[in-house]
Short mmCIF file of C-alpha atoms in Angstrom, two decimals:
data_model
loop_
_atom_site.label_atom_id
_atom_site.label_comp_id
_atom_site.label_asym_id
_atom_site.label_seq_id
_atom_site.Cartn_x
_atom_site.Cartn_y
_atom_site.Cartn_z
CA MET A 1 -0.13 -7.19 4.71
CA PHE A 2 -0.77 -7.04 0.98
CA LEU A 3 2.49 -5.93 -0.67
CA THR A 4 5.00 -8.20 1.05
CA ASP A 5 6.96 -9.06 -2.11
CA PRO A 6 9.72 -6.50 -2.82
CA ALA A 7 9.19 -6.58 -6.60
CA LEU A 8 5.44 -6.02 -6.32
CA ARG A 9 6.03 -3.27 -3.77
CA ARG A 10 8.47 -1.45 -6.05
CA ILE A 11 6.12 -1.78 -9.02
CA ALA A 12 3.26 -0.34 -6.94
CA ALA A 13 5.42 2.57 -5.76
CA ASP A 14 6.47 3.48 -9.31
CA THR A 15 3.29 2.72 -11.27
CA ASN A 16 0.47 2.59 -8.66
CA ASP A 17 -0.49 -0.83 -10.05
CA VAL A 18 -1.22 -3.13 -7.09
CA LEU A 19 -0.90 -6.76 -8.16
CA PRO A 20 -2.01 -9.67 -5.96
CA GLU A 21 0.80 -11.87 -7.33
CA HIS A 22 3.36 -12.07 -10.13
CA LEU A 23 0.71 -12.11 -12.84
CA TRP A 24 3.33 -12.19 -15.58
CA ARG A 25 4.21 -15.77 -14.57
CA HIS A 26 1.15 -16.95 -16.49
CA ASP A 27 2.77 -15.69 -19.71
CA THR A 28 6.26 -17.11 -19.21
CA ALA A 29 5.50 -20.27 -21.22
CA THR A 30 4.07 -18.31 -24.15
CA LEU A 31 6.21 -18.34 -27.30
CA ASP A 32 5.50 -14.82 -28.53
CA PRO A 33 6.74 -11.28 -27.70
CA THR A 34 4.52 -11.16 -24.61
CA GLY A 35 6.14 -14.35 -23.37
CA ASP A 36 9.60 -12.93 -24.03
CA LEU A 37 8.76 -9.87 -21.96
CA ALA A 38 7.24 -12.00 -19.21
CA ARG A 39 10.36 -14.16 -18.94
CA LEU A 40 12.59 -11.07 -18.82
CA LEU A 41 10.33 -9.52 -16.17
CA HIS A 42 10.28 -12.72 -14.12
CA LYS A 43 14.08 -12.96 -14.16
CA THR A 44 14.47 -9.30 -13.24
CA ALA A 45 11.92 -9.59 -10.42
CA ARG A 46 13.82 -12.52 -8.89
CA GLU A 47 17.11 -10.62 -9.11
CA PHE A 48 15.49 -7.54 -7.57
CA THR A 49 14.13 -9.59 -4.67
CA ASP A 50 17.57 -11.11 -4.05
CA SER A 51 19.11 -7.63 -4.27
CA THR A 52 16.64 -6.33 -1.67
CA ALA A 53 17.77 -8.99 0.80
CA THR A 54 21.44 -8.32 0.06
CA LEU A 55 21.06 -4.57 0.53
CA ASP A 56 19.08 -5.04 3.73
CA HIS A 57 21.84 -7.27 5.12
CA ALA A 58 24.55 -4.79 4.11
CA LEU A 59 22.71 -1.87 5.72
CA ALA A 60 22.10 -3.90 8.86
CA ARG A 61 25.85 -4.62 9.08
CA VAL A 62 26.67 -0.92 8.77
CA GLY A 63 24.07 -0.19 11.43
CA GLU A 64 25.56 -2.73 13.83
CA LEU A 65 29.08 -1.34 13.40
CA THR A 66 27.82 2.22 13.82
CA ALA A 67 25.97 1.30 17.01
CA THR A 68 29.09 -0.37 18.39
CA ALA A 69 31.20 2.67 17.51
CA ARG A 70 28.75 5.02 19.23
CA HIS A 71 28.80 2.85 22.32
CA GLY A 72 32.62 2.99 22.37
CA LEU A 73 32.60 6.73 21.84
CA ALA A 74 30.26 7.21 24.78
CA ALA A 75 32.31 4.89 26.99
CA ARG A 76 35.87 5.99 26.13
CA ALA A 77 35.50 9.18 24.08
CA ASP A 78 37.39 7.34 21.36
CA LEU A 79 36.39 5.99 17.96
CA HIS A 80 37.50 2.54 16.85
CA MET A 81 35.58 1.06 13.90
CA PRO A 82 37.28 -2.07 12.51
CA GLY A 83 35.61 -3.34 9.36
CA TYR A 84 33.49 -0.22 8.88
CA HIS A 85 35.06 0.89 5.60
CA GLN A 86 34.52 -2.52 4.00
CA ALA A 87 30.96 -2.72 5.33
CA LEU A 88 30.18 0.74 3.97
CA THR A 89 31.75 -0.12 0.61
CA ASP A 90 29.63 -3.28 0.44
CA ALA A 91 26.48 -1.33 1.27
CA LEU A 92 27.17 1.31 -1.38
CA ALA A 93 27.88 -1.36 -4.00
CA ALA A 94 24.66 -3.18 -3.07
CA ARG A 95 22.76 0.11 -3.31
CA GLU A 96 24.10 0.85 -6.80
CA ARG A 97 23.12 -2.60 -8.03
CA HIS A 98 19.70 -2.24 -6.42
CA ILE A 99 19.11 1.08 -8.17
CA VAL A 100 19.95 -0.44 -11.56
CA LEU A 101 17.76 -3.49 -10.97
CA GLY A 102 14.88 -1.34 -9.72
CA ALA A 103 14.89 0.73 -12.91
CA ALA A 104 15.14 -2.43 -15.03
CA LEU A 105 12.26 -4.02 -13.13
CA VAL A 106 9.90 -1.11 -13.71
CA THR A 107 10.91 -0.82 -17.37
CA ALA A 108 10.32 -4.53 -17.94
CA TYR A 109 6.99 -4.36 -16.12
CA ARG A 110 5.76 -1.41 -18.19
CA ALA A 111 6.76 -3.21 -21.40
CA TRP A 112 4.92 -6.38 -20.38
CA ARG A 113 1.92 -4.38 -19.17
CA ASN A 114 1.63 -2.63 -22.55
CA HIS A 115 1.04 -6.04 -24.12
CA ARG A 116 -1.04 -7.51 -21.29
CA PRO A 117 -3.67 -5.12 -19.88
CA VAL A 118 -4.84 -6.13 -16.40
CA GLY A 119 -8.62 -5.89 -16.13
CA VAL A 120 -10.36 -4.42 -13.07
CA GLY A 121 -13.39 -6.75 -12.88
CA ASP A 122 -15.45 -6.88 -9.69
CA GLU A 123 -12.40 -6.57 -7.42
CA ARG A 124 -9.51 -4.15 -7.50
CA HIS A 125 -6.64 -3.11 -5.26
CA LEU A 126 -5.71 0.48 -4.55
CA LEU A 127 -2.82 2.21 -2.80
CA LEU A 128 -4.33 4.38 -0.09
CA ARG A 129 -1.67 6.99 -0.77
CA ARG A 130 -0.39 7.38 -4.32
CA SER A 131 3.18 6.09 -4.79
CA ASP A 132 3.43 5.19 -1.08
CA PRO A 133 2.92 1.49 -0.32
CA SER A 134 3.71 2.13 3.37
CA GLN A 135 0.18 3.53 3.79
CA GLY A 136 -1.26 0.16 2.83
CA VAL A 137 -3.73 -1.17 0.30
CA ALA A 138 -7.51 -1.16 0.10
CA THR A 139 -9.29 -4.02 -1.63
CA LEU A 140 -12.44 -2.79 -3.36
CA ARG A 141 -15.32 -5.14 -4.16
CA LEU A 142 -18.07 -4.02 -6.51
CA THR A 143 -21.58 -4.27 -5.08
CA ASP A 144 -23.44 -2.46 -7.86
CA GLN A 145 -22.55 -0.38 -10.87
CA ARG A 146 -21.08 2.56 -8.90
CA THR A 147 -20.46 1.31 -5.34
CA TRP A 148 -17.49 -0.57 -3.90
CA LEU A 149 -17.01 -2.18 -0.49
CA VAL A 150 -13.69 -1.16 1.08
CA VAL A 151 -11.43 -3.61 2.96
CA PRO A 152 -8.04 -2.33 4.25
CA ASP A 153 -5.12 -4.71 4.55
CA ALA A 154 -3.13 -5.09 7.77
CA GLU A 155 -0.58 -2.44 6.75
CA ALA A 156 -3.35 0.09 6.08
CA ALA A 157 -5.07 -0.67 9.38
CA SER A 158 -1.78 -0.22 11.22
CA SER A 159 -0.92 2.98 9.34
CA PHE A 160 -4.28 4.58 10.16
CA ASP A 161 -4.38 3.00 13.64
CA ILE A 162 -7.74 1.25 13.33
CA PRO A 163 -8.71 -2.22 14.63
CA TYR A 164 -10.12 -3.49 11.33
CA PRO A 165 -7.46 -5.28 9.26
CA ASP A 166 -8.94 -7.29 6.39
CA ARG A 167 -12.47 -6.24 7.36
CA VAL A 168 -15.11 -4.10 5.68
CA VAL A 169 -14.92 -0.48 6.85
CA GLY A 170 -17.65 0.90 4.59
CA GLU A 171 -18.37 1.68 0.98
CA VAL A 172 -17.58 4.36 -1.59
CA THR A 173 -20.03 5.42 -4.28
CA GLU A 174 -19.22 7.35 -7.43
CA THR A 175 -21.54 10.35 -7.83
CA ASP A 176 -21.77 13.28 -10.21
CA HIS A 177 -19.89 15.39 -7.62
CA GLY A 178 -17.15 12.96 -6.59
CA TRP A 179 -16.82 9.87 -4.40
CA ALA A 180 -19.21 9.55 -1.43
CA PRO A 181 -17.93 7.35 1.44
CA THR A 182 -20.24 5.73 3.99
CA ALA A 183 -18.63 4.11 7.02
CA TYR A 184 -19.93 0.88 8.57
CA THR A 185 -18.46 -2.43 9.68
CA ASP A 186 -21.30 -4.65 8.45
CA PRO A 187 -23.10 -4.14 5.11
CA GLN A 188 -26.34 -5.28 6.79
CA HIS A 189 -26.25 -2.15 8.94
CA ARG A 190 -27.30 -0.14 5.88
CA ARG A 191 -30.66 -1.88 6.05
CA THR A 192 -31.14 -2.96 9.66
CA GLN A 193 -29.23 -0.42 11.80
CA PRO A 194 -28.92 2.93 10.01
CA GLY A 195 -27.69 4.49 13.26
CA MET A 196 -24.48 2.47 12.86
CA THR A 197 -23.74 3.84 9.39
CA TYR A 198 -21.97 7.17 8.96
CA PRO A 199 -22.21 9.16 5.69
CA LEU A 200 -19.01 11.18 5.23
CA PRO A 201 -18.16 14.22 3.07
CA VAL A 202 -17.82 13.65 -0.67
CA CYS A 203 -14.18 13.36 -1.79
CA ASP A 204 -12.51 14.35 -5.03
CA ASP A 205 -11.12 10.91 -5.88
CA LEU A 206 -11.40 7.24 -5.00
CA ALA A 207 -8.25 7.03 -2.85
CA SER A 208 -9.21 10.01 -0.69
CA ALA A 209 -12.70 8.51 -0.19
CA CYS A 210 -11.11 5.28 1.05
CA ARG A 211 -8.77 7.21 3.34
CA SER A 212 -11.78 9.08 4.68
CA LEU A 213 -13.32 5.82 5.88
CA LEU A 214 -10.15 4.84 7.72
CA ARG A 215 -9.76 8.30 9.25
CA TRP A 216 -13.35 8.17 10.48
CA TRP A 217 -12.76 4.87 12.25
CA HIS A 218 -9.56 6.24 13.77
CA LEU A 219 -11.55 9.16 15.14
CA ARG A 220 -14.41 6.87 16.15
CA HIS A 221 -12.05 4.83 18.35
CA SER A 222 -10.25 7.84 19.85
CA ASP A 223 -11.03 10.04 22.85
CA ALA A 224 -11.77 12.89 20.44
CA TRP A 225 -14.93 11.17 19.15
CA ARG A 226 -17.19 12.09 22.11
CA SER A 227 -20.14 10.15 20.61
CA ARG A 228 -20.51 12.59 17.72
CA THR A 229 -21.89 11.89 14.26
CA PRO A 230 -20.08 13.18 11.16
CA ALA A 231 -22.61 16.04 11.01
CA GLU A 232 -21.39 17.19 14.42
CA LEU A 233 -17.70 17.37 13.55
CA THR A 234 -15.87 20.67 13.22
CA PRO A 235 -15.07 22.06 9.75
CA ALA A 236 -11.39 21.26 10.35
CA GLU A 237 -12.21 17.64 11.27
CA LEU A 238 -14.40 17.25 8.19
CA ALA A 239 -11.69 18.70 5.97
CA HIS A 240 -9.18 16.26 7.46
CA LEU A 241 -11.49 13.33 6.74
CA ALA A 242 -11.74 14.28 3.08
CA SER A 243 -8.06 15.12 2.54
#
């Protein structure tokens, strides 16, 4: 899974910037305003990560007490919840602190980012659903000026229910009419086995083109496929691919 770090996950959810690591760490030794921002961001990210663990523990404690209370209610038609009020108070306090730290984290990140643009280069990372890290991340690798190979991470493969985590699922090409996805599991198939490549409908944006590839492979591995090519799908199925 790509976004396992709580700070990076929160940053992705709020800004749609998917970072492979805490890139600001490389600036923390710099004695200039960028370094000041990087050190503040690094400190805030560590506090936010600690806060995530604290809040998770507090919520788990509330959940355990609630489950015990429900079991007692079912067994005796009575409600006895010792420690619940303190556990709930702790969870609410942890939540309030987490909210404050989350806002501070994103503010510090935006400030650092304004001074340190992150270049795209020949590889980039993209949320498959805007502002929703739970749908996973696609890694895009440039093959020529307008075409990118698409590799979903484990969270994306699980979310779309396909058996291809961290593997190529096709390519997306920028055209004058949008982004054209072509599904395959081996780039060599484009040249040697065209019957194993599947051109899909053009999509309006890059993320929807990547989602289209994953939706095709979900269909391809389901009972609904029935050995059809994309050209043989129903209009509703084609619209779903491109959504």
